[in-house]
């Protein structure tokens, strides 16, 4: 099963000029609770998926009232700097879409 099958919303955005936030909002409380209880989304897994050192992941926060998990990481290039290809950070969620989980 893919993360995109489990989540209602998967998005990315700037969290200031030097950080990027990934938001995952799940389709139901049951899905959210299973993802959290199985520890499917962690600092090490986000770092691996984005091919960056774990030290570049600032936080992974679970927020049950919204059925959401938010991960914040250091942007590889400051927003708007020379070489930045996504000034708003709105296109950085793509690696999450095809993230496959063992959902047994």
XYZ file of C-alpha atoms in Angstrom:
104
model
C 0.000 0.000 0.000
C 1.236 3.488 -0.826
C 1.178 6.510 1.451
C -1.059 8.208 -1.122
C -3.640 5.436 -0.530
C -3.640 6.131 3.214
C -3.532 9.927 3.251
C -6.162 12.465 2.354
C -3.579 15.250 2.029
C 0.144 15.080 1.255
C 1.802 18.454 0.758
C 4.991 20.414 1.235
C 5.615 24.071 1.948
C 8.208 26.470 3.237
C 8.613 26.793 6.974
C 10.675 29.921 6.578
C 13.416 30.462 3.994
C 15.672 27.691 5.323
C 13.224 24.930 6.238
C 10.705 22.764 4.444
C 7.663 21.115 6.018
C 5.923 17.954 4.823
C 2.308 17.504 5.944
C 0.534 14.154 5.846
C -3.130 14.089 6.878
C -4.646 10.621 7.037
C -8.066 9.515 5.801
C -9.297 8.181 9.144
C -8.447 7.925 12.821
C -7.888 4.179 12.384
C -5.303 4.679 9.633
C -3.556 7.432 11.606
C -3.414 5.297 14.748
C -2.016 2.302 12.846
C 0.686 4.411 11.155
C 1.697 5.888 14.503
C 1.594 2.604 16.435
C 3.723 0.842 13.808
C 6.187 3.798 13.715
C 5.973 3.909 9.917
C 7.052 7.555 9.626
C 10.257 8.395 11.483
C 13.253 10.707 11.177
C 15.364 7.906 9.744
C 12.733 6.883 7.184
C 12.169 10.462 5.986
C 15.933 10.974 5.699
C 16.278 7.747 3.740
C 13.392 8.640 1.417
C 14.832 12.097 0.708
C 18.429 10.797 0.604
C 19.675 13.260 3.171
C 21.452 12.824 6.516
C 19.201 12.368 9.551
C 20.769 15.521 10.966
C 18.926 17.489 8.253
C 15.538 16.368 9.628
C 14.532 18.889 12.275
C 11.457 17.070 13.568
C 8.717 14.560 12.927
C 5.613 15.463 14.921
C 2.427 13.449 15.349
C -0.772 15.481 15.877
C -3.732 13.216 16.644
C -6.516 15.880 16.627
C -5.825 16.460 12.916
C -4.849 12.833 12.105
C -1.590 14.347 10.850
C 2.146 13.895 10.861
C 4.413 16.838 10.075
C 8.073 16.480 9.190
C 10.353 19.501 8.983
C 13.753 19.448 7.304
C 16.499 21.833 6.285
C 15.995 23.112 2.744
C 18.884 22.153 0.437
C 18.856 25.724 -0.931
C 17.402 28.798 0.750
C 14.091 29.869 -0.723
C 14.722 32.272 -3.600
C 18.483 31.799 -3.576
C 20.423 31.179 -6.788
C 19.781 27.593 -7.836
C 16.471 27.279 -5.978
C 13.984 25.486 -8.208
C 10.932 25.693 -5.917
C 10.679 29.050 -4.172
C 7.536 28.092 -2.205
C 8.594 24.534 -1.383
C 5.275 23.360 -2.811
C 6.679 20.627 -5.071
C 8.830 18.764 -2.558
C 6.209 16.244 -1.419
C 6.533 14.058 -4.547
C 8.818 11.417 -2.937
C 6.074 10.762 -0.384
C 3.447 9.865 -2.978
C 4.884 6.484 -3.976
C 6.215 5.570 -0.543
C 5.189 1.956 -0.105
C 4.250 0.385 3.238
C 3.665 -3.142 4.433
C 0.076 -2.668 5.603
C -0.621 -6.115 7.075
